[in-house]
Amino acid sequence: MSEPTPVIEGVFAVHKPIAVSSAQALRDLQKHLNPSKTFAPWIHAEKNKRDADAARNFGKRSRKNRQPIQVKLGHGGTLDPLATGVLVVGVGSGTKKLQGFLDCTKVYETVVVFGAASDTYDTEGKVVKRAPYQHITKSMVEEALEKFRGDIMQRPPIFSALRVQGKRLYEYAREGKEVPVEIQERPVTVSQLDMIEWLEPGTHKYNWPEKEAEEEEKKAVDKLLPQVAAETQATAGQEAQPDTEDLKRKREGSDGPEPKKMKSDGAEAADQAPTVDTDAVAEERKPCPAPAARIRMTVSSGFYVRSLCHDLGAAVGSLGLMAALERSRQGEFELGRNVLEFEDLEKGEDVWGPKLTDLLAQWEKDHPEGQGGHTRISAKRQGSPAPAAAAAAAAAPPAADQ
């Protein structure tokens, strides 16, 4: 008799591409895993479990067990569509171990563009404020970074997933209502923070959001972002006209190959797609007249990179927003070392199957059962048919709830 095909479960990481939400990344993974030979044993074992559950309940199936069987997936910390990098994924019983990745150390690389603030603290939102940026220098930014190292207090972005009295903060902004309590700062740790590249004005592909917030929206956001209002109040009468004139000067002196480079850059196109003004599509964007900086950081759980970009802009007497983000490491998973490339999925199971099997085998080796891991690449939870499927499924370790 041939050996039963093992069920593979555990935790791995995938390199999430830009313009794809974390939830969509999981759906894309499921699309490839569900019909695959690699996860056929998992599907079969889950069917046996459901049959056993039904037998114990006199043939009745719960609503959950009436749903089509899909490989169970979950992620260990979301990445915005704007962001790329490590997305930790739990498969099967591995989803029970994802909480540890929410609390672990992460390494990020971001680009902050100065001179403007958006309602989302990044290029996906609408511009709510502008501020002078001509005075900002590389040394000024390097000096300002010092105050963000170590154990610090950080205020989450207004459009984060945090809730106040059961309502998400962005809902107050959209409704034009005041937050009933002050948005509290939270303790975070920044163990490493360095500027790895200084980007001179007009020389980089990053830019402010194309869409400007309506006056009503700006007033609503001002109520929720008192820090932005206070920081720019001193220069409020100088913002719009000087910035507009300076932008014209930079554009007139920057005709050349850079705009074409921006047009062909997939990341820039994806970043700007949700906020493009259809009346201005035909007009190609020119380089941003403000400087930008690429920053790498190692941070604790609960750290908001968008907040750092916003706060760094204020620290240099201007405004700032996040234009790019990559998570290069999360816990034990690191790009270029033990992360599945998303593009491998489209190359077929012959490519991604062995790679994913190896990654889950390594997870099992590093996290043996009894030490917080899973010993699931085994015959304990068989994928091959048994003489009495219901009895076999009942005797096998139960799968995680779907």
Tab-separated table of C-alpha atoms in Angstrom, residues 75-358:
chain	number	residue	atom	x	y	z
A	75	HIS	CA	-2.546	36.857	7.157
A	76	GLY	CA	-0.356	38.035	10.015
A	77	GLY	CA	-0.603	41.790	9.539
A	78	THR	CA	-2.141	43.767	6.711
A	79	LEU	CA	-0.291	45.725	4.043
A	80	ASP	CA	-2.019	48.629	2.296
A	81	PRO	CA	-2.466	48.348	-1.496
A	82	LEU	CA	0.205	51.062	-1.814
A	83	ALA	CA	2.704	48.845	0.018
A	84	THR	CA	4.740	45.883	-1.177
A	85	GLY	CA	6.760	43.255	0.626
A	86	VAL	CA	6.410	40.509	3.203
A	87	LEU	CA	2.864	39.297	3.839
A	88	VAL	CA	2.862	36.469	6.381
A	89	VAL	CA	0.243	33.829	5.579
A	90	GLY	CA	-1.124	31.049	7.751
A	91	VAL	CA	-2.537	28.000	6.000
A	92	GLY	CA	-4.843	25.516	7.718
A	93	SER	CA	-4.011	25.207	11.410
A	94	GLY	CA	-1.179	27.673	10.820
A	95	THR	CA	-3.729	30.483	11.064
A	96	LYS	CA	-3.699	29.925	14.836
A	97	LYS	CA	-0.087	31.116	14.968
A	98	LEU	CA	-0.566	34.449	13.195
A	99	GLN	CA	-1.044	36.529	16.339
A	100	GLY	CA	2.658	36.223	17.069
A	101	PHE	CA	3.442	37.968	13.789
A	102	LEU	CA	1.223	40.900	14.670
A	103	ASP	CA	3.405	41.467	17.713
A	104	CYS	CA	6.847	40.907	16.170
A	105	THR	CA	9.570	43.256	14.922
A	106	LYS	CA	9.291	44.526	11.343
A	107	VAL	CA	11.647	46.239	8.899
A	108	TYR	CA	10.241	48.836	6.502
A	109	GLU	CA	11.600	51.020	3.735
A	110	THR	CA	9.553	54.098	2.864
A	111	VAL	CA	9.728	57.268	0.782
A	112	VAL	CA	8.460	60.492	2.342
A	113	VAL	CA	7.654	63.460	0.105
A	114	PHE	CA	7.655	66.881	1.747
A	115	GLY	CA	5.471	69.925	1.185
A	116	ALA	CA	1.961	68.494	1.488
A	117	ALA	CA	-0.326	66.516	3.772
A	118	SER	CA	-3.202	64.243	2.777
A	119	ASP	CA	-6.208	62.957	4.667
A	120	THR	CA	-4.685	59.468	4.621
A	121	TYR	CA	-1.065	60.528	5.273
A	122	ASP	CA	-0.085	58.957	1.929
A	123	THR	CA	-0.496	59.452	-1.825
A	124	GLU	CA	-3.749	57.479	-1.901
A	125	GLY	CA	-5.682	60.320	-0.287
A	126	LYS	CA	-6.522	63.930	-1.072
A	127	VAL	CA	-4.313	66.924	-0.351
A	128	VAL	CA	-5.643	68.755	2.710
A	129	LYS	CA	-2.707	71.107	3.365
A	130	ARG	CA	0.378	72.492	1.638
A	131	ALA	CA	3.449	74.059	3.216
A	132	PRO	CA	6.816	75.551	2.169
A	133	TYR	CA	9.550	73.007	1.473
A	134	GLN	CA	12.340	75.013	-0.192
A	135	HIS	CA	14.244	75.285	3.105
A	136	ILE	CA	14.470	71.519	3.691
A	137	THR	CA	17.953	70.003	3.387
A	138	LYS	CA	19.408	66.520	3.727
A	139	SER	CA	21.193	67.387	6.962
A	140	MET	CA	17.994	68.875	8.397
A	141	VAL	CA	16.116	65.632	7.804
A	142	GLU	CA	18.949	63.517	9.231
A	143	GLU	CA	18.969	65.650	12.357
A	144	ALA	CA	15.183	65.454	12.717
A	145	LEU	CA	15.244	61.647	12.540
A	146	GLU	CA	17.059	61.528	15.873
A	147	LYS	CA	13.915	62.429	17.810
A	148	PHE	CA	12.090	59.413	16.378
A	149	ARG	CA	14.610	56.779	17.531
A	150	GLY	CA	14.198	54.625	20.612
A	151	ASP	CA	11.064	54.405	22.733
A	152	ILE	CA	8.684	57.099	21.522
A	153	MET	CA	5.013	58.032	21.606
A	154	GLN	CA	3.183	58.002	18.277
A	155	ARG	CA	-0.307	59.143	17.287
A	156	PRO	CA	-2.020	56.826	14.752
A	157	PRO	CA	-3.206	58.247	11.416
A	158	ILE	CA	-6.763	59.480	11.432
A	159	PHE	CA	-7.705	56.979	8.715
A	160	SER	CA	-6.285	53.980	10.564
A	161	ALA	CA	-8.404	51.034	11.635
A	162	LEU	CA	-8.565	52.253	15.237
A	163	ARG	CA	-11.981	52.847	16.732
A	164	VAL	CA	-13.280	55.458	19.158
A	165	GLN	CA	-16.538	54.539	20.918
A	166	GLY	CA	-17.193	51.786	18.382
A	167	LYS	CA	-16.706	53.981	15.329
A	168	ARG	CA	-13.669	54.151	13.067
A	169	LEU	CA	-11.877	57.466	13.091
A	170	TYR	CA	-12.237	58.073	9.369
A	171	GLU	CA	-16.015	57.825	9.727
A	172	TYR	CA	-15.966	60.925	11.925
A	173	ALA	CA	-13.957	62.746	9.269
A	174	ARG	CA	-16.267	61.736	6.443
A	175	GLU	CA	-19.326	62.784	8.419
A	176	GLY	CA	-17.715	66.051	9.464
A	177	LYS	CA	-18.144	65.199	13.145
A	178	GLU	CA	-15.715	65.804	15.960
A	179	VAL	CA	-14.036	62.833	17.605
A	180	PRO	CA	-15.596	62.547	21.087
A	181	VAL	CA	-12.215	61.895	22.706
A	182	GLU	CA	-8.687	62.967	21.860
A	183	ILE	CA	-6.726	60.562	19.678
A	184	GLN	CA	-4.219	59.159	22.142
A	185	GLU	CA	-0.546	58.615	21.439
A	186	ARG	CA	0.718	55.073	21.823
A	187	PRO	CA	4.145	53.778	22.875
A	188	VAL	CA	6.240	52.236	20.086
A	189	THR	CA	9.902	51.318	19.728
A	190	VAL	CA	12.157	52.294	16.826
A	191	SER	CA	15.372	50.295	17.169
A	192	GLN	CA	16.859	51.511	13.886
A	193	LEU	CA	16.032	54.527	11.711
A	194	ASP	CA	18.233	55.775	8.875
A	195	MET	CA	17.924	57.839	5.719
A	196	ILE	CA	19.408	55.719	2.946
A	197	GLU	CA	18.769	58.089	0.029
A	198	TRP	CA	18.167	61.819	-0.404
A	199	LEU	CA	16.081	62.725	-3.445
A	200	GLU	CA	16.548	66.249	-4.755
A	201	PRO	CA	13.533	68.231	-6.010
A	202	GLY	CA	12.530	67.413	-9.574
A	203	THR	CA	14.773	64.338	-9.798
A	204	HIS	CA	12.506	61.590	-8.445
A	205	LYS	CA	9.358	59.796	-9.603
A	206	TYR	CA	7.323	60.419	-6.451
A	207	ASN	CA	4.651	63.088	-6.228
A	208	TRP	CA	1.833	64.536	-4.168
A	209	PRO	CA	-1.704	63.207	-4.647
A	210	GLU	CA	-3.367	64.638	-7.746
A	211	LYS	CA	-6.716	65.104	-6.064
A	212	GLU	CA	-7.368	68.117	-3.839
A	213	ALA	CA	-9.823	67.864	-0.953
A	214	GLU	CA	-12.924	70.049	-1.051
A	215	GLU	CA	-13.046	72.954	1.381
A	216	GLU	CA	-15.668	71.158	3.471
A	217	GLU	CA	-13.411	68.122	3.665
A	218	LYS	CA	-10.432	70.257	4.646
A	219	LYS	CA	-12.413	71.820	7.470
A	220	ALA	CA	-13.544	68.398	8.663
A	221	VAL	CA	-10.015	67.029	8.540
A	222	ASP	CA	-8.721	70.101	10.373
A	223	LYS	CA	-10.936	69.136	13.289
A	224	LEU	CA	-9.409	65.674	13.350
A	225	LEU	CA	-5.880	66.759	12.525
A	226	PRO	CA	-5.243	69.677	14.867
A	227	GLN	CA	-1.531	69.049	14.565
A	228	VAL	CA	-1.603	69.773	10.827
A	229	ALA	CA	-3.569	72.968	11.356
A	230	ALA	CA	-1.260	74.204	14.111
A	231	GLU	CA	1.931	73.389	12.245
A	232	THR	CA	0.912	75.268	9.114
A	233	GLN	CA	-0.946	78.181	10.684
A	234	ALA	CA	2.119	80.410	10.725
A	235	THR	CA	2.527	80.077	6.961
A	236	ALA	CA	-1.141	79.774	5.988
A	237	GLY	CA	-1.132	82.989	3.983
A	238	GLN	CA	1.980	81.973	2.058
A	239	GLU	CA	1.155	78.444	1.001
A	240	ALA	CA	-0.979	78.352	-2.121
A	241	GLN	CA	0.457	81.050	-4.349
A	242	PRO	CA	4.192	80.493	-3.722
A	243	ASP	CA	3.800	76.742	-4.101
A	244	THR	CA	1.862	77.150	-7.338
A	245	GLU	CA	4.388	79.544	-8.794
A	246	ASP	CA	7.287	77.392	-7.725
A	247	LEU	CA	5.626	74.362	-9.295
A	248	LYS	CA	5.326	76.242	-12.589
A	249	ARG	CA	8.987	77.238	-12.463
A	250	LYS	CA	10.081	73.685	-11.794
A	251	ARG	CA	7.909	72.310	-14.569
A	252	GLU	CA	9.162	74.834	-17.088
A	253	GLY	CA	12.744	73.939	-16.275
A	254	SER	CA	12.266	70.180	-16.119
A	255	ASP	CA	11.192	69.222	-19.639
A	256	GLY	CA	13.042	66.045	-20.485
A	257	PRO	CA	12.965	62.275	-20.128
A	258	GLU	CA	11.790	62.160	-16.494
A	259	PRO	CA	8.041	62.452	-17.202
A	260	LYS	CA	8.271	59.533	-19.640
A	261	LYS	CA	10.016	57.499	-16.968
A	262	MET	CA	7.177	58.241	-14.588
A	263	LYS	CA	4.599	57.206	-17.136
A	264	SER	CA	6.245	53.841	-17.689
A	265	ASP	CA	6.795	53.164	-14.002
A	266	GLY	CA	4.245	50.610	-12.880
A	267	ALA	CA	4.428	51.524	-9.201
A	268	GLU	CA	3.754	55.207	-9.827
A	269	ALA	CA	0.857	54.451	-12.135
A	270	ALA	CA	-0.701	52.129	-9.577
A	271	ASP	CA	-0.257	54.625	-6.755
A	272	GLN	CA	-2.019	57.384	-8.635
A	273	ALA	CA	-4.733	55.350	-10.336
A	274	PRO	CA	-7.431	55.684	-7.655
A	275	THR	CA	-7.209	59.489	-7.503
A	276	VAL	CA	-6.670	60.556	-11.108
A	277	ASP	CA	-8.798	63.489	-12.239
A	278	THR	CA	-10.292	62.316	-15.544
A	279	ASP	CA	-10.208	65.857	-16.956
A	280	ALA	CA	-6.434	65.919	-16.539
A	281	VAL	CA	-5.537	62.414	-17.685
A	282	ALA	CA	-4.177	63.675	-20.977
A	283	GLU	CA	-1.808	66.044	-19.229
A	284	GLU	CA	1.330	64.239	-18.144
A	285	ARG	CA	2.503	64.940	-14.613
A	286	LYS	CA	5.795	66.704	-14.138
A	287	PRO	CA	8.350	65.874	-11.438
A	288	CYS	CA	7.504	66.938	-7.908
A	289	PRO	CA	9.197	70.249	-7.003
A	290	ALA	CA	9.704	69.155	-3.391
A	291	PRO	CA	12.487	66.949	-2.020
A	292	ALA	CA	11.924	63.401	-0.806
A	293	ALA	CA	13.826	60.934	1.346
A	294	ARG	CA	14.063	57.148	1.419
A	295	ILE	CA	14.118	55.862	4.973
A	296	ARG	CA	14.689	52.402	6.442
A	297	MET	CA	13.504	51.470	9.916
A	298	THR	CA	13.229	48.542	12.301
A	299	VAL	CA	10.178	48.978	14.490
A	300	SER	CA	7.952	47.289	17.024
A	301	SER	CA	4.369	46.179	16.698
A	302	GLY	CA	1.814	48.957	16.349
A	303	PHE	CA	4.118	51.366	14.513
A	304	TYR	CA	2.572	53.456	11.725
A	305	VAL	CA	4.983	54.361	8.928
A	306	ARG	CA	2.493	56.908	7.587
A	307	SER	CA	2.546	58.682	10.938
A	308	LEU	CA	6.337	58.842	10.824
A	309	CYS	CA	6.198	60.488	7.387
A	310	HIS	CA	3.593	62.970	8.607
A	311	ASP	CA	5.482	63.747	11.820
A	312	LEU	CA	8.837	64.025	10.044
A	313	GLY	CA	7.382	66.662	7.741
A	314	ALA	CA	6.295	68.666	10.780
A	315	ALA	CA	9.704	68.205	12.410
A	316	VAL	CA	11.426	70.002	9.512
A	317	GLY	CA	8.931	72.863	9.463
A	318	SER	CA	6.842	71.583	6.576
A	319	LEU	CA	4.465	68.716	5.860
A	320	GLY	CA	5.095	65.179	4.684
A	321	LEU	CA	3.302	62.127	3.341
A	322	MET	CA	4.172	58.551	2.461
A	323	ALA	CA	4.762	57.902	-1.248
A	324	ALA	CA	6.057	54.310	-1.161
A	325	LEU	CA	6.351	51.482	1.356
A	326	GLU	CA	8.032	48.090	1.409
A	327	ARG	CA	8.048	45.635	4.306
A	328	SER	CA	11.327	43.816	3.840
A	329	ARG	CA	11.160	41.692	6.991
A	330	GLN	CA	8.544	40.510	9.446
A	331	GLY	CA	9.712	38.257	12.218
A	332	GLU	CA	11.704	35.414	10.679
A	333	PHE	CA	10.561	36.087	7.102
A	334	GLU	CA	12.742	38.282	4.888
A	335	LEU	CA	12.583	39.262	1.227
A	336	GLY	CA	15.127	37.449	-0.910
A	337	ARG	CA	15.617	34.695	1.662
A	338	ASN	CA	12.473	32.740	2.553
A	339	VAL	CA	9.535	34.492	0.889
A	340	LEU	CA	7.479	33.137	-2.023
A	341	GLU	CA	7.402	35.508	-4.981
A	342	PHE	CA	3.829	36.353	-5.957
A	343	GLU	CA	4.680	36.110	-9.646
A	344	ASP	CA	5.546	32.424	-9.170
A	345	LEU	CA	1.839	31.688	-8.808
A	346	GLU	CA	1.214	32.562	-12.449
A	347	LYS	CA	4.043	30.256	-13.530
A	348	GLY	CA	2.059	27.234	-12.455
A	349	GLU	CA	2.071	24.658	-9.684
A	350	ASP	CA	5.205	23.019	-11.053
A	351	VAL	CA	7.000	26.217	-10.013
A	352	TRP	CA	5.249	27.358	-6.837
A	353	GLY	CA	4.305	23.918	-5.490
A	354	PRO	CA	7.816	22.695	-4.573
A	355	LYS	CA	8.795	26.129	-3.275
A	356	LEU	CA	5.790	26.419	-0.991
A	357	THR	CA	6.201	22.842	0.209
A	358	ASP	CA	9.825	23.593	1.125
